[in-house]
XYZ file of C-alpha atoms in Angstrom:
249
model
C 13.516 61.505 -3.535
C 10.948 59.154 -2.036
C 11.245 55.398 -2.522
C 8.400 55.424 -5.083
C 10.092 58.244 -7.017
C 13.346 56.269 -7.000
C 11.486 53.257 -8.407
C 9.813 55.358 -11.103
C 13.024 57.096 -12.178
C 15.082 53.904 -12.368
C 12.292 51.987 -14.107
C 11.790 54.705 -16.725
C 15.496 54.957 -17.580
C 16.095 51.206 -17.607
C 13.210 50.721 -20.053
C 15.099 53.024 -22.434
C 17.838 50.363 -22.370
C 15.318 47.590 -23.059
C 15.291 46.354 -19.444
C 11.955 45.980 -17.653
C 12.761 45.795 -13.946
C 10.262 44.091 -11.638
C 9.348 45.515 -8.234
C 11.612 43.099 -6.368
C 14.545 44.260 -8.529
C 13.696 47.933 -7.989
C 13.666 47.274 -4.244
C 17.063 45.569 -4.502
C 18.507 48.602 -6.291
C 17.013 50.887 -3.634
C 18.493 48.799 -0.816
C 21.838 48.802 -2.641
C 21.697 52.587 -2.909
C 20.892 53.108 0.770
C 23.650 50.738 1.889
C 26.152 52.386 -0.481
C 25.453 55.856 0.901
C 25.489 54.631 4.502
C 28.812 52.784 4.189
C 30.349 55.598 2.157
C 30.292 57.753 5.289
C 32.929 55.550 6.905
C 34.842 54.215 3.879
C 35.702 55.612 0.461
C 33.437 53.743 -1.969
C 32.273 56.451 -4.372
C 32.336 60.192 -4.958
C 28.812 59.898 -6.400
C 26.195 59.873 -3.633
C 23.295 62.098 -4.747
C 20.297 59.849 -5.398
C 19.677 60.764 -9.034
C 23.397 60.682 -9.774
C 23.645 57.152 -8.363
C 20.692 56.076 -10.489
C 22.131 57.536 -13.693
C 25.916 57.405 -13.263
C 26.143 54.068 -11.451
C 23.048 51.942 -12.043
C 22.026 53.003 -15.560
C 25.658 53.360 -16.642
C 26.225 49.759 -15.521
C 23.089 48.466 -17.244
C 23.855 50.233 -20.526
C 25.720 47.150 -21.796
C 22.233 45.807 -22.510
C 22.301 48.020 -25.629
C 24.723 45.559 -27.251
C 23.995 42.548 -29.395
C 26.227 39.572 -28.571
C 26.728 36.603 -30.869
C 23.767 37.778 -32.989
C 21.442 37.855 -29.993
C 20.142 40.679 -27.871
C 22.260 41.083 -24.752
C 19.274 40.293 -22.536
C 18.767 36.920 -24.217
C 22.454 36.053 -24.595
C 23.487 36.703 -20.986
C 20.914 34.362 -19.408
C 22.707 31.725 -17.345
C 26.177 32.901 -18.365
C 29.244 32.863 -16.117
C 30.421 36.469 -15.674
C 33.231 38.279 -13.903
C 33.667 41.924 -12.908
C 37.379 42.708 -12.608
C 38.214 45.561 -10.218
C 34.570 45.988 -9.269
C 35.102 48.671 -6.613
C 31.694 49.350 -5.054
C 30.125 46.692 -7.292
C 29.753 48.455 -10.627
C 28.845 47.186 -13.112
C 28.731 43.627 -11.759
C 26.116 43.807 -9.014
C 23.806 45.989 -11.109
C 23.961 43.397 -13.896
C 23.315 40.589 -11.387
C 20.208 42.355 -10.052
C 18.860 42.919 -13.572
C 19.800 39.427 -14.819
C 19.616 37.165 -11.750
C 20.242 33.937 -13.703
C 23.926 34.750 -14.237
C 26.735 33.377 -12.098
C 28.869 36.332 -11.017
C 32.412 36.667 -9.699
C 33.493 39.995 -8.219
C 37.181 40.795 -7.820
C 38.861 43.683 -6.087
C 42.285 44.391 -4.624
C 40.927 45.909 -1.388
C 39.567 43.573 1.276
C 37.321 46.251 2.803
C 35.478 46.643 -0.495
C 35.014 42.874 -0.688
C 33.469 42.979 2.814
C 31.079 45.720 1.670
C 30.067 43.701 -1.402
C 29.469 40.612 0.730
C 27.161 42.675 2.934
C 25.239 43.982 -0.092
C 24.812 40.495 -1.553
C 23.579 39.161 1.787
C 21.118 42.020 2.292
C 19.764 41.728 -1.259
C 19.584 37.911 -0.937
C 21.434 37.419 -4.218
C 22.467 33.864 -5.084
C 25.358 32.740 -7.270
C 27.848 35.510 -6.392
C 31.502 34.722 -5.594
C 34.201 37.062 -4.285
C 37.913 37.164 -5.088
C 40.302 39.403 -3.184
C 43.484 40.225 -5.087
C 45.034 42.036 -8.020
C 43.908 41.032 -11.473
C 47.477 40.104 -12.461
C 47.627 37.515 -9.658
C 44.072 36.216 -9.950
C 44.495 35.780 -13.716
C 47.126 33.095 -13.096
C 44.825 30.943 -10.946
C 43.657 27.810 -12.833
C 40.183 27.947 -11.262
C 39.653 31.465 -12.665
C 41.764 31.578 -15.832
C 39.756 31.256 -19.067
C 36.618 30.199 -17.195
C 34.150 32.982 -18.031
C 31.665 33.693 -20.823
C 31.759 37.437 -20.186
C 34.307 39.539 -18.306
C 33.804 43.270 -17.883
C 35.390 46.300 -16.267
C 34.271 49.867 -15.844
C 37.652 51.406 -15.248
C 39.929 54.352 -15.983
C 42.870 52.170 -17.053
C 43.881 52.452 -20.713
C 42.573 49.791 -23.075
C 45.907 47.946 -23.344
C 46.228 47.614 -19.573
C 42.565 46.741 -19.107
C 42.819 44.018 -21.764
C 45.754 42.413 -19.949
C 43.777 42.460 -16.716
C 40.573 40.988 -18.185
C 41.224 38.799 -21.229
C 43.067 36.040 -19.296
C 39.783 35.298 -17.464
C 37.749 34.923 -20.669
C 37.283 31.448 -22.091
C 37.826 30.865 -25.802
C 34.673 31.965 -27.596
C 33.694 34.253 -24.723
C 33.784 38.037 -24.532
C 35.568 40.891 -22.779
C 33.570 44.098 -22.453
C 35.456 47.327 -21.748
C 33.318 50.219 -20.545
C 35.030 53.492 -21.399
C 34.355 57.201 -21.687
C 33.418 58.553 -25.104
C 36.786 59.522 -26.592
C 38.897 56.386 -27.000
C 40.581 57.208 -30.314
C 44.028 57.704 -28.730
C 43.871 54.319 -26.971
C 42.658 52.295 -29.910
C 45.856 51.802 -31.922
C 47.892 50.386 -29.034
C 44.778 48.743 -27.660
C 44.206 46.714 -30.829
C 47.766 45.372 -30.706
C 47.381 44.382 -27.060
C 44.042 42.694 -27.715
C 45.600 40.652 -30.537
C 48.571 39.619 -28.374
C 46.185 38.425 -25.663
C 44.053 36.308 -27.998
C 41.210 38.719 -28.612
C 39.529 40.372 -31.566
C 37.638 43.658 -31.440
C 34.090 42.911 -32.538
C 32.167 46.118 -31.927
C 32.440 49.642 -30.560
C 29.160 51.147 -29.426
C 29.140 54.865 -28.674
C 26.113 56.313 -26.894
C 24.943 58.808 -24.303
C 23.384 57.895 -20.984
C 19.590 58.412 -21.164
C 18.485 62.021 -20.645
C 22.084 63.243 -20.252
C 25.000 64.485 -22.360
C 27.349 61.935 -20.758
C 29.113 60.035 -23.531
C 30.224 56.425 -23.230
C 31.871 53.755 -25.379
C 31.400 50.004 -25.055
C 34.101 47.837 -26.623
C 33.086 44.229 -27.193
C 36.074 41.930 -27.710
C 35.775 38.238 -28.520
C 38.364 35.743 -27.268
C 39.421 33.799 -30.349
C 42.634 32.186 -29.013
C 43.820 31.167 -25.571
C 45.963 33.803 -23.849
C 49.693 33.014 -23.779
C 50.811 31.782 -20.350
C 53.176 34.735 -19.879
C 50.148 37.070 -19.571
C 49.174 38.740 -17.376
C 52.625 39.935 -16.428
C 53.620 40.547 -12.793
C 51.562 42.932 -10.684
C 52.125 46.566 -11.611
C 53.755 45.958 -15.003
C 50.582 46.127 -17.168
C 49.888 49.665 -15.934
C 53.522 50.852 -16.121
C 54.376 49.196 -19.453
C 51.141 48.698 -21.447
C 51.304 46.165 -24.298
C 51.287 47.499 -27.836
């Protein structure tokens, strides 16, 4: 796929999400893609490397949160200037994709592997993105740090962890009145009962579940928008490893 075809494909799909990417943003996504594929040859960043798959399953999947309304506003309007955090970002999804599309946000990226942090730093430098911070460590440890705890308007994760575990990772970072966004596969019915109990224990309230399919695919997704209505009790998150072994709820 030529660079112009990449631009056209990404632009067309993002417009279906209500996002109109400018040429400088399309170039940033293209540079991100090329760096991802290049670095993936020497370190395990992603199993998805085919160009169209990266566009759809990484970039558009990350940007699909724009389909939500937040606090009675469109996502695109609400997120402007907000302080956001991507917990367990991996190769930068969804956080860096959101930063490229909405450059006014302040973004923190956390990951437990230092080599992934180094990759993300390289991407941010190459794309000349401003207002991006990096935090190396496990979510359970970072969530106890005063400079990070309950400091963010929006915290999100695109992860395979169950909803209870993911909530314990993410909700401690969300400030009261802010939001936690869990990006899940389509079928979440089994997780929801325990997940709701965990969300309540951590000070959250489930506001919306949006089920959809990625544009021009049969790939189903669910977005769970959770508002932080009370501060998280100091005992959460529990020690590293416990949230995944003994999920709340």
